[in-house]
PDB file of C-alpha atoms and ligand atoms in Angstrom:
ATOM      1  CA  MET T 969       3.019  48.036 -13.620  1.00 42.00           C
ATOM      2  CA  LEU T 970       1.416  47.281 -10.270  1.00 44.00           C
ATOM      3  CA  ARG T 971       0.102  50.837  -9.954  1.00 45.00           C
ATOM      4  CA  SER T 972      -1.572  50.724 -13.363  1.00 46.00           C
ATOM      5  CA  ARG T 973      -3.124  47.346 -12.598  1.00 45.00           C
ATOM      6  CA  LEU T 974      -4.422  48.694  -9.298  1.00 42.00           C
ATOM      7  CA  ARG T 975      -5.786  51.799 -10.972  1.00 44.00           C
ATOM      8  CA  ALA T 976      -7.537  49.562 -13.455  1.00 43.00           C
ATOM      9  CA  VAL T 977      -9.403  47.869 -10.603  1.00 42.00           C
ATOM     10  CA  GLY T 978      -9.984  51.163  -8.809  1.00 40.00           C
ATOM     11  CA  ILE T 979      -7.623  50.767  -5.856  1.00 41.00           C
ATOM     12  CA  SER T 980      -5.261  53.546  -4.804  1.00 43.00           C
ATOM     13  CA  ALA T 981      -1.688  52.289  -4.850  1.00 42.00           C
ATOM     14  CA  ALA T 982      -0.867  54.515  -1.892  1.00 42.00           C
ATOM     15  CA  ARG T 983      -3.086  52.409   0.369  1.00 41.00           C
ATOM     16  CA  VAL T 984      -1.583  49.093  -0.689  1.00 42.00           C
ATOM     17  CA  THR T 985       1.535  47.804   1.046  1.00 41.00           C
ATOM     18  CA  GLU T 986       2.762  45.145  -1.325  1.00 42.00           C
ATOM     19  CA  HIS T 987       6.233  44.795   0.237  1.00 45.00           C
ATOM     20  CA  PRO T 988       7.901  47.173   2.642  1.00 48.00           C
ATOM     21  CA  ALA T 989      10.276  49.359   0.626  1.00 51.00           C
ATOM     22  CA  PRO T 990      13.953  48.446   1.200  1.00 58.00           C
ATOM     23  CA  ALA T 991      15.672  50.986   3.399  1.00 66.00           C
ATOM     24  CA  ALA T 992      17.783  53.434   1.423  1.00 91.00           C
ATOM     25  CA  VAL T 993      21.342  52.184   1.200  1.00 94.00           C
ATOM     26  CA  ARG T 994      23.896  54.487   2.816  1.00 96.00           C
ATOM     27  CA  GLY T 995      26.898  52.187   2.807  1.00 97.00           C
ATOM     28  CA  ILE T 996      28.265  49.519   0.472  1.00 97.00           C
ATOM     29  CA  LEU T 997      30.482  46.711   1.754  1.00 98.00           C
ATOM     30  CA  LEU T 998      32.472  44.823  -0.870  1.00 98.00           C
ATOM     31  CA  ASP T 999      34.171  41.459  -0.911  1.00 98.00           C
ATOM     32  CA  ILE T1000      37.363  41.312  -3.006  1.00 98.00           C
ATOM     33  CA  GLU T1001      37.981  37.857  -4.512  1.00 97.00           C
ATOM     34  CA  GLY T1002      35.252  37.129  -7.050  1.00 97.00           C
ATOM     35  CA  THR T1003      33.625  40.545  -6.480  1.00 98.00           C
ATOM     36  CA  THR T1004      36.016  43.436  -7.213  1.00 98.00           C
ATOM     37  CA  THR T1005      38.836  41.210  -8.396  1.00 98.00           C
ATOM     38  CA  PRO T1006      39.176  38.022 -10.455  1.00 98.00           C
ATOM     39  CA  ILE T1007      39.798  35.019  -8.214  1.00 96.00           C
ATOM     40  CA  ALA T1008      42.700  34.086 -10.500  1.00 97.00           C
ATOM     41  CA  PHE T1009      44.600  37.239  -9.477  1.00 97.00           C
ATOM     42  CA  VAL T1010      44.815  35.937  -5.934  1.00 94.00           C
ATOM     43  CA  THR T1011      45.394  32.267  -6.713  1.00 94.00           C
ATOM     44  CA  GLN T1012      47.569  32.616  -9.815  1.00 97.00           C
ATOM     45  CA  VAL T1013      49.402  35.895  -9.216  1.00 98.00           C
ATOM     46  CA  LEU T1014      49.574  36.925  -5.539  1.00 97.00           C
ATOM     47  CA  PHE T1015      50.100  33.552  -3.867  1.00 95.00           C
ATOM     48  CA  PRO T1016      52.711  32.293  -6.361  1.00 97.00           C
ATOM     49  CA  TYR T1017      54.511  35.668  -6.121  1.00 98.00           C
ATOM     50  CA  ALA T1018      54.803  35.353  -2.339  1.00 97.00           C
ATOM     51  CA  ARG T1019      56.061  31.786  -2.651  1.00 97.00           C
ATOM     52  CA  LYS T1020      58.611  32.661  -5.326  1.00 98.00           C
ATOM     53  CA  HIS T1021      60.066  35.628  -3.411  1.00 98.00           C
ATOM     54  CA  LEU T1022      59.866  34.148   0.081  1.00 97.00           C
ATOM     55  CA  ARG T1023      63.526  33.142   0.543  1.00 96.00           C
ATOM     56  CA  SER T1024      65.072  36.176  -1.152  1.00 96.00           C
ATOM     57  CA  HIS T1025      62.730  38.457   0.795  1.00 97.00           C
ATOM     58  CA  LEU T1026      63.723  36.973   4.155  1.00 96.00           C
ATOM     59  CA  GLU T1027      67.418  37.243   3.256  1.00 95.00           C
ATOM     60  CA  GLU T1028      67.040  40.820   2.037  1.00 95.00           C
ATOM     61  CA  HIS T1029      65.365  41.966   5.260  1.00 95.00           C
ATOM     62  CA  ALA T1030      67.373  39.798   7.688  1.00 92.00           C
ATOM     63  CA  GLY T1031      68.392  41.725  10.787  1.00 89.00           C
ATOM     64  CA  GLU T1032      65.542  44.272  10.589  1.00 95.00           C
ATOM     65  CA  THR T1033      63.673  44.443  13.908  1.00 95.00           C
ATOM     66  CA  GLU T1034      60.231  43.665  12.428  1.00 93.00           C
ATOM     67  CA  TYR T1035      61.628  40.614  10.685  1.00 95.00           C
ATOM     68  CA  GLU T1036      63.329  39.310  13.794  1.00 94.00           C
ATOM     69  CA  SER T1037      59.988  39.537  15.573  1.00 95.00           C
ATOM     70  CA  LEU T1038      58.215  37.928  12.608  1.00 95.00           C
ATOM     71  CA  VAL T1039      60.650  34.990  12.516  1.00 96.00           C
ATOM     72  CA  ALA T1040      60.319  34.649  16.299  1.00 96.00           C
ATOM     73  CA  ARG T1041      56.535  34.361  15.899  1.00 95.00           C
ATOM     74  CA  LEU T1042      56.962  31.762  13.164  1.00 96.00           C
ATOM     75  CA  ARG T1043      59.267  29.839  15.491  1.00 96.00           C
ATOM     76  CA  GLU T1044      56.603  29.911  18.265  1.00 96.00           C
ATOM     77  CA  GLU T1045      53.916  28.714  15.843  1.00 95.00           C
ATOM     78  CA  HIS T1046      56.285  26.016  14.614  1.00 96.00           C
ATOM     79  CA  ALA T1047      56.978  24.838  18.182  1.00 96.00           C
ATOM     80  CA  SER T1048      53.268  24.782  18.967  1.00 96.00           C
ATOM     81  CA  ALA T1049      52.468  22.757  15.815  1.00 95.00           C
ATOM     82  CA  SER T1050      55.289  20.377  16.684  1.00 95.00           C
ATOM     83  CA  ARG T1051      53.912  19.910  20.225  1.00 96.00           C
ATOM     84  CA  ASP T1052      50.523  19.141  18.649  1.00 95.00           C
ATOM     85  CA  GLY T1053      52.201  16.251  16.825  1.00 95.00           C
ATOM     86  CA  GLU T1054      52.217  17.829  13.356  1.00 95.00           C
ATOM     87  CA  THR T1055      54.979  16.754  10.969  1.00 95.00           C
ATOM     88  CA  VAL T1056      56.549  20.181  10.514  1.00 96.00           C
ATOM     89  CA  PRO T1057      59.936  20.558   8.800  1.00 97.00           C
ATOM     90  CA  PRO T1058      62.900  20.777  11.238  1.00 96.00           C
ATOM     91  CA  TRP T1059      63.861  24.124  12.820  1.00 97.00           C
ATOM     92  CA  ALA T1060      67.361  25.517  13.416  1.00 96.00           C
ATOM     93  CA  ASP T1061      68.340  28.779  15.127  1.00 94.00           C
ATOM     94  CA  GLN T1062      72.052  28.965  14.273  1.00 94.00           C
ATOM     95  CA  PRO T1063      73.597  30.235  12.100  1.00 94.00           C
ATOM     96  CA  LEU T1064      71.280  32.990  10.802  1.00 92.00           C
ATOM     97  CA  THR T1065      71.197  31.466   7.298  1.00 93.00           C
ATOM     98  CA  ALA T1066      69.907  28.179   8.802  1.00 95.00           C
ATOM     99  CA  ARG T1067      67.300  30.077  10.855  1.00 95.00           C
ATOM    100  CA  LEU T1068      66.034  31.870   7.734  1.00 95.00           C
ATOM    101  CA  ALA T1069      66.014  28.611   5.770  1.00 96.00           C
ATOM    102  CA  ALA T1070      64.026  26.950   8.583  1.00 96.00           C
ATOM    103  CA  ALA T1071      61.557  29.842   8.666  1.00 96.00           C
ATOM    104  CA  ALA T1072      61.160  29.658   4.879  1.00 97.00           C
ATOM    105  CA  ALA T1073      60.625  25.882   4.924  1.00 97.00           C
ATOM    106  CA  TYR T1074      57.980  26.247   7.646  1.00 97.00           C
ATOM    107  CA  VAL T1075      56.247  29.067   5.696  1.00 97.00           C
ATOM    108  CA  GLU T1076      56.180  26.857   2.595  1.00 97.00           C
ATOM    109  CA  TRP T1077      54.701  24.088   4.742  1.00 97.00           C
ATOM    110  CA  LEU T1078      51.967  26.526   5.899  1.00 96.00           C
ATOM    111  CA  MET T1079      51.311  27.686   2.325  1.00 94.00           C
ATOM    112  CA  ASP T1080      51.038  24.087   1.084  1.00 94.00           C
ATOM    113  CA  ARG T1081      48.280  23.501   3.649  1.00 93.00           C
ATOM    114  CA  ASP T1082      46.605  26.903   3.195  1.00 88.00           C
ATOM    115  CA  ARG T1083      46.923  27.511   6.950  1.00 89.00           C
ATOM    116  CA  LYS T1084      45.489  30.715   8.421  1.00 82.00           C
ATOM    117  CA  SER T1085      48.627  31.769  10.279  1.00 87.00           C
ATOM    118  CA  THR T1086      48.812  35.466  11.206  1.00 85.00           C
ATOM    119  CA  ALA T1087      52.611  35.454  10.842  1.00 91.00           C
ATOM    120  CA  LEU T1088      52.252  33.929   7.371  1.00 93.00           C
ATOM    121  CA  LYS T1089      49.689  36.575   6.385  1.00 90.00           C
ATOM    122  CA  GLU T1090      51.933  39.346   7.623  1.00 90.00           C
ATOM    123  CA  LEU T1091      54.918  37.986   5.714  1.00 94.00           C
ATOM    124  CA  GLN T1092      52.892  37.578   2.518  1.00 95.00           C
ATOM    125  CA  GLY T1093      51.708  41.190   2.913  1.00 94.00           C
ATOM    126  CA  ARG T1094      55.297  42.403   3.218  1.00 95.00           C
ATOM    127  CA  ILE T1095      56.424  40.424   0.161  1.00 97.00           C
ATOM    128  CA  TRP T1096      53.518  41.835  -1.866  1.00 97.00           C
ATOM    129  CA  GLU T1097      54.286  45.340  -0.622  1.00 97.00           C
ATOM    130  CA  ASP T1098      57.789  45.092  -2.106  1.00 96.00           C
ATOM    131  CA  GLY T1099      56.306  43.645  -5.324  1.00 97.00           C
ATOM    132  CA  TYR T1100      53.782  46.471  -5.720  1.00 98.00           C
ATOM    133  CA  ARG T1101      56.461  49.076  -4.987  1.00 96.00           C
ATOM    134  CA  ARG T1102      58.694  47.555  -7.651  1.00 96.00           C
ATOM    135  CA  ARG T1103      55.689  47.532 -10.001  1.00 96.00           C
ATOM    136  CA  GLU T1104      56.050  43.799 -10.453  1.00 97.00           C
ATOM    137  CA  LEU T1105      52.483  43.559  -9.122  1.00 98.00           C
ATOM    138  CA  ALA T1106      49.341  45.585  -9.914  1.00 98.00           C
ATOM    139  CA  GLY T1107      46.050  44.921  -8.127  1.00 98.00           C
ATOM    140  CA  ASP T1108      43.637  43.502 -10.669  1.00 98.00           C
ATOM    141  CA  VAL T1109      40.130  44.998 -10.482  1.00 98.00           C
ATOM    142  CA  PHE T1110      37.223  44.504 -12.873  1.00 98.00           C
ATOM    143  CA  PRO T1111      36.711  47.507 -15.216  1.00 98.00           C
ATOM    144  CA  ASP T1112      33.416  48.526 -13.556  1.00 98.00           C
ATOM    145  CA  VAL T1113      35.030  48.986 -10.115  1.00 98.00           C
ATOM    146  CA  ARG T1114      36.533  52.450 -10.452  1.00 98.00           C
ATOM    147  CA  PRO T1115      33.444  54.012 -12.142  1.00 97.00           C
ATOM    148  CA  ALA T1116      31.214  52.456  -9.462  1.00 97.00           C
ATOM    149  CA  LEU T1117      33.370  53.763  -6.608  1.00 97.00           C
ATOM    150  CA  ARG T1118      33.339  57.242  -8.143  1.00 97.00           C
ATOM    151  CA  ARG T1119      29.578  57.135  -8.674  1.00 96.00           C
ATOM    152  CA  TRP T1120      28.962  56.019  -5.100  1.00 96.00           C
ATOM    153  CA  ARG T1121      31.246  58.776  -3.840  1.00 95.00           C
ATOM    154  CA  GLU T1122      29.197  61.340  -5.780  1.00 94.00           C
ATOM    155  CA  GLN T1123      26.077  59.854  -4.212  1.00 93.00           C
ATOM    156  CA  GLN T1124      27.700  60.322  -0.800  1.00 94.00           C
ATOM    157  CA  LEU T1125      27.612  56.642   0.014  1.00 96.00           C
ATOM    158  CA  GLN T1126      30.201  55.188   2.369  1.00 96.00           C
ATOM    159  CA  VAL T1127      32.096  52.341   0.735  1.00 97.00           C
ATOM    160  CA  GLY T1128      34.400  49.749   2.205  1.00 97.00           C
ATOM    161  CA  ILE T1129      35.954  46.330   1.983  1.00 98.00           C
ATOM    162  CA  PHE T1130      35.458  43.150   4.015  1.00 98.00           C
ATOM    163  CA  SER T1131      37.933  40.495   2.945  1.00 96.00           C
ATOM    164  CA  SER T1132      39.803  37.593   4.469  1.00 90.00           C
ATOM    165  CA  GLY T1133      42.979  39.176   3.059  1.00 89.00           C
ATOM    166  CA  SER T1134      44.673  41.386   5.653  1.00 89.00           C
ATOM    167  CA  VAL T1135      43.921  45.109   5.740  1.00 93.00           C
ATOM    168  CA  LEU T1136      47.508  45.704   4.576  1.00 92.00           C
ATOM    169  CA  ALA T1137      46.976  43.386   1.576  1.00 94.00           C
ATOM    170  CA  GLN T1138      43.656  45.120   0.767  1.00 97.00           C
ATOM    171  CA  GLN T1139      45.195  48.588   0.878  1.00 97.00           C
ATOM    172  CA  LEU T1140      48.115  47.511  -1.311  1.00 97.00           C
ATOM    173  CA  LEU T1141      45.809  45.957  -3.906  1.00 98.00           C
ATOM    174  CA  PHE T1142      43.630  49.067  -4.194  1.00 98.00           C
ATOM    175  CA  ARG T1143      46.484  51.575  -3.896  1.00 98.00           C
ATOM    176  CA  HIS T1144      48.425  49.913  -6.722  1.00 98.00           C
ATOM    177  CA  SER T1145      45.441  48.766  -8.776  1.00 98.00           C
ATOM    178  CA  SER T1146      45.176  48.319 -12.530  1.00 96.00           C
ATOM    179  CA  ALA T1147      42.755  51.295 -12.393  1.00 98.00           C
ATOM    180  CA  GLY T1148      45.105  53.523 -10.396  1.00 97.00           C
ATOM    181  CA  ASP T1149      44.980  54.419  -6.707  1.00 98.00           C
ATOM    182  CA  LEU T1150      41.465  53.590  -5.526  1.00 98.00           C
ATOM    183  CA  THR T1151      42.131  54.017  -1.790  1.00 98.00           C
ATOM    184  CA  PRO T1152      40.787  57.616  -1.687  1.00 98.00           C
ATOM    185  CA  LEU T1153      37.422  56.171  -2.768  1.00 98.00           C
ATOM    186  CA  LEU T1154      37.304  53.617   0.071  1.00 98.00           C
ATOM    187  CA  HIS T1155      36.238  54.564   3.579  1.00 97.00           C
ATOM    188  CA  TRP T1156      36.605  51.240   5.416  1.00 96.00           C
ATOM    189  CA  HIS T1157      38.817  48.170   5.432  1.00 98.00           C
ATOM    190  CA  PHE T1158      37.883  45.134   7.500  1.00 97.00           C
ATOM    191  CA  ASP T1159      39.610  41.772   7.663  1.00 94.00           C
ATOM    192  CA  THR T1160      38.935  38.676   9.751  1.00 90.00           C
ATOM    193  CA  ARG T1161      40.119  40.447  12.905  1.00 91.00           C
ATOM    194  CA  VAL T1162      36.502  41.689  13.015  1.00 96.00           C
ATOM    195  CA  GLY T1163      35.309  38.058  12.763  1.00 95.00           C
ATOM    196  CA  ALA T1164      34.753  35.343  10.177  1.00 95.00           C
ATOM    197  CA  LYS T1165      32.996  36.260   6.954  1.00 97.00           C
ATOM    198  CA  THR T1166      30.427  33.542   7.590  1.00 97.00           C
ATOM    199  CA  ASP T1167      29.545  34.774  11.102  1.00 98.00           C
ATOM    200  CA  PRO T1168      26.585  37.200  11.377  1.00 98.00           C
ATOM    201  CA  GLU T1169      28.242  38.815  14.394  1.00 98.00           C
ATOM    202  CA  SER T1170      31.047  40.134  12.131  1.00 98.00           C
ATOM    203  CA  TYR T1171      28.499  42.094  10.079  1.00 98.00           C
ATOM    204  CA  ARG T1172      26.791  43.461  13.204  1.00 98.00           C
ATOM    205  CA  ARG T1173      30.192  44.632  14.426  1.00 98.00           C
ATOM    206  CA  ILE T1174      30.990  46.277  11.092  1.00 98.00           C
ATOM    207  CA  ALA T1175      27.637  48.100  11.015  1.00 98.00           C
ATOM    208  CA  SER T1176      28.267  49.330  14.529  1.00 98.00           C
ATOM    209  CA  LEU T1177      31.838  50.411  13.725  1.00 98.00           C
ATOM    210  CA  VAL T1178      30.723  52.385  10.655  1.00 98.00           C
ATOM    211  CA  GLU T1179      27.777  53.770  12.628  1.00 97.00           C
ATOM    212  CA  LEU T1180      25.074  52.698  10.190  1.00 97.00           C
ATOM    213  CA  PRO T1181      21.998  50.568  10.886  1.00 97.00           C
ATOM    214  CA  PRO T1182      22.656  47.142   9.270  1.00 97.00           C
ATOM    215  CA  ASP T1183      19.675  47.507   6.918  1.00 96.00           C
ATOM    216  CA  ARG T1184      21.271  50.626   5.424  1.00 97.00           C
ATOM    217  CA  VAL T1185      24.326  48.642   4.363  1.00 97.00           C
ATOM    218  CA  LEU T1186      24.473  46.623   1.141  1.00 97.00           C
ATOM    219  CA  PHE T1187      26.959  43.714   1.130  1.00 98.00           C
ATOM    220  CA  LEU T1188      28.171  42.310  -2.192  1.00 98.00           C
ATOM    221  CA  SER T1189      29.888  38.929  -2.426  1.00 97.00           C
ATOM    222  CA  ASP T1190      30.211  35.861  -4.641  1.00 97.00           C
ATOM    223  CA  VAL T1191      29.837  33.463  -1.677  1.00 96.00           C
ATOM    224  CA  THR T1192      26.307  32.597  -0.542  1.00 95.00           C
ATOM    225  CA  ARG T1193      27.416  31.569   2.979  1.00 96.00           C
ATOM    226  CA  GLU T1194      28.770  35.100   3.465  1.00 97.00           C
ATOM    227  CA  LEU T1195      25.488  36.554   2.177  1.00 97.00           C
ATOM    228  CA  ASP T1196      23.588  34.289   4.611  1.00 97.00           C
ATOM    229  CA  ALA T1197      25.594  35.756   7.498  1.00 98.00           C
ATOM    230  CA  ALA T1198      25.221  39.378   6.368  1.00 98.00           C
ATOM    231  CA  ARG T1199      21.490  38.916   5.816  1.00 98.00           C
ATOM    232  CA  SER T1200      21.098  37.372   9.279  1.00 98.00           C
ATOM    233  CA  ALA T1201      22.717  40.532  10.640  1.00 98.00           C
ATOM    234  CA  GLY T1202      20.090  42.576   8.775  1.00 97.00           C
ATOM    235  CA  MET T1203      22.162  43.816   5.844  1.00 97.00           C
ATOM    236  CA  GLN T1204      20.887  43.999   2.302  1.00 97.00           C
ATOM    237  CA  VAL T1205      22.796  41.653  -0.002  1.00 97.00           C
ATOM    238  CA  ARG T1206      23.398  40.806  -3.669  1.00 96.00           C
ATOM    239  CA  LEU T1207      25.165  37.793  -5.111  1.00 97.00           C
ATOM    240  CA  VAL T1208      27.968  38.782  -7.481  1.00 97.00           C
ATOM    241  CA  VAL T1209      28.588  36.570 -10.490  1.00 96.00           C
ATOM    242  CA  ARG T1210      31.882  37.247 -12.284  1.00 97.00           C
ATOM    243  CA  PRO T1211      33.913  35.479 -14.964  1.00 95.00           C
ATOM    244  CA  GLY T1212      36.129  32.872 -13.293  1.00 94.00           C
ATOM    245  CA  ASN T1213      33.945  32.418 -10.187  1.00 94.00           C
ATOM    246  CA  ALA T1214      32.884  28.972  -9.027  1.00 91.00           C
ATOM    247  CA  PRO T1215      29.381  28.117 -10.257  1.00 89.00           C
ATOM    248  CA  VAL T1216      26.681  28.971  -7.675  1.00 82.00           C
ATOM    249  CA  GLN T1217      23.937  26.536  -6.781  1.00 76.00           C
ATOM    250  CA  SER T1218      20.637  27.454  -8.384  1.00 74.00           C
ATOM    251  CA  ASP T1219      18.555  27.378  -5.187  1.00 78.00           C
ATOM    252  CA  HIS T1220      20.226  30.256  -3.310  1.00 84.00           C
ATOM    253  CA  GLY T1221      17.357  32.712  -3.854  1.00 91.00           C
ATOM    254  CA  TYR T1222      19.638  35.756  -3.904  1.00 95.00           C
ATOM    255  CA  GLN T1223      19.356  38.565  -6.400  1.00 94.00           C
ATOM    256  CA  ILE T1224      22.306  38.301  -8.777  1.00 95.00           C
ATOM    257  CA  ILE T1225      24.389  41.114 -10.222  1.00 96.00           C
ATOM    258  CA  ARG T1226      27.021  40.662 -12.919  1.00 96.00           C
ATOM    259  CA  SER T1227      28.364  44.207 -12.796  1.00 96.00           C
ATOM    260  CA  LEU T1228      28.592  46.913 -10.131  1.00 96.00           C
ATOM    261  CA  ASP T1229      26.783  49.131 -12.688  1.00 94.00           C
ATOM    262  CA  GLU T1230      23.636  47.331 -11.552  1.00 94.00           C
ATOM    263  CA  ILE T1231      23.913  48.995  -8.139  1.00 91.00           C
ATOM    264  CA  ALA T1232      22.469  52.388  -8.871  1.00 72.00           C
ATOM    265  CA  GLY T1233      23.032  53.538  -5.289  1.00 51.00           C
TER     266      GLY T1233
HETATM  267 MG1   MG Q 504      34.743  36.387  -2.642  1.00 90.06          MG
END
């Protein structure tokens, strides 16, 4: 369109720099909730599943070394919260059944407040792992996800995940997904150990870890504050709009996609 208009006025398009061309994308970084996966899967399936199976899970694995260490970390967090004057439920160490009940009550207290406890995240991951293995859970992904991952693989793009869910939770979701095992199509998994999703430094770190210049990486998310951070770090970004997402404000200025099919690669 521009070229033909320029030709019409006798100007060679080759000599006109309208906008610098975007750098060719070599890597795609995906958010999960609201991007690859309906938000409701996390809020209405995963979180309630962890809550429902919390007590039976702790009882089932009582005595295993990892669980003793996990409960010990919960106890430390509990003591620290208590010192800070928080109204945590009471703790008991003896007998073992009381210790597990105390741990469970504290975990429920954390869940009720949506606290970002690492011990809580680890425990949730372990409960989900059992659920996926028993096929009581399957990671919900939108139908365009698998075809897009395959297409990007054919185009030799690197593809990965950046989510506030732990790397373990990410791998479980994609390994046991409604579209089969998608983990062979994913090169990277990053969680908030690399930094907050709203901090530009996190995206600089990711670009450095995957050895790509930031402007060669395209980040897709439904949250504009995350796009702000990725763009500050130099990444290309698109705002993902999916069924079930919170409405976005109209003044964000980001290019919107409603399907991963819109990313030609
Ligand atoms: Mg999201």
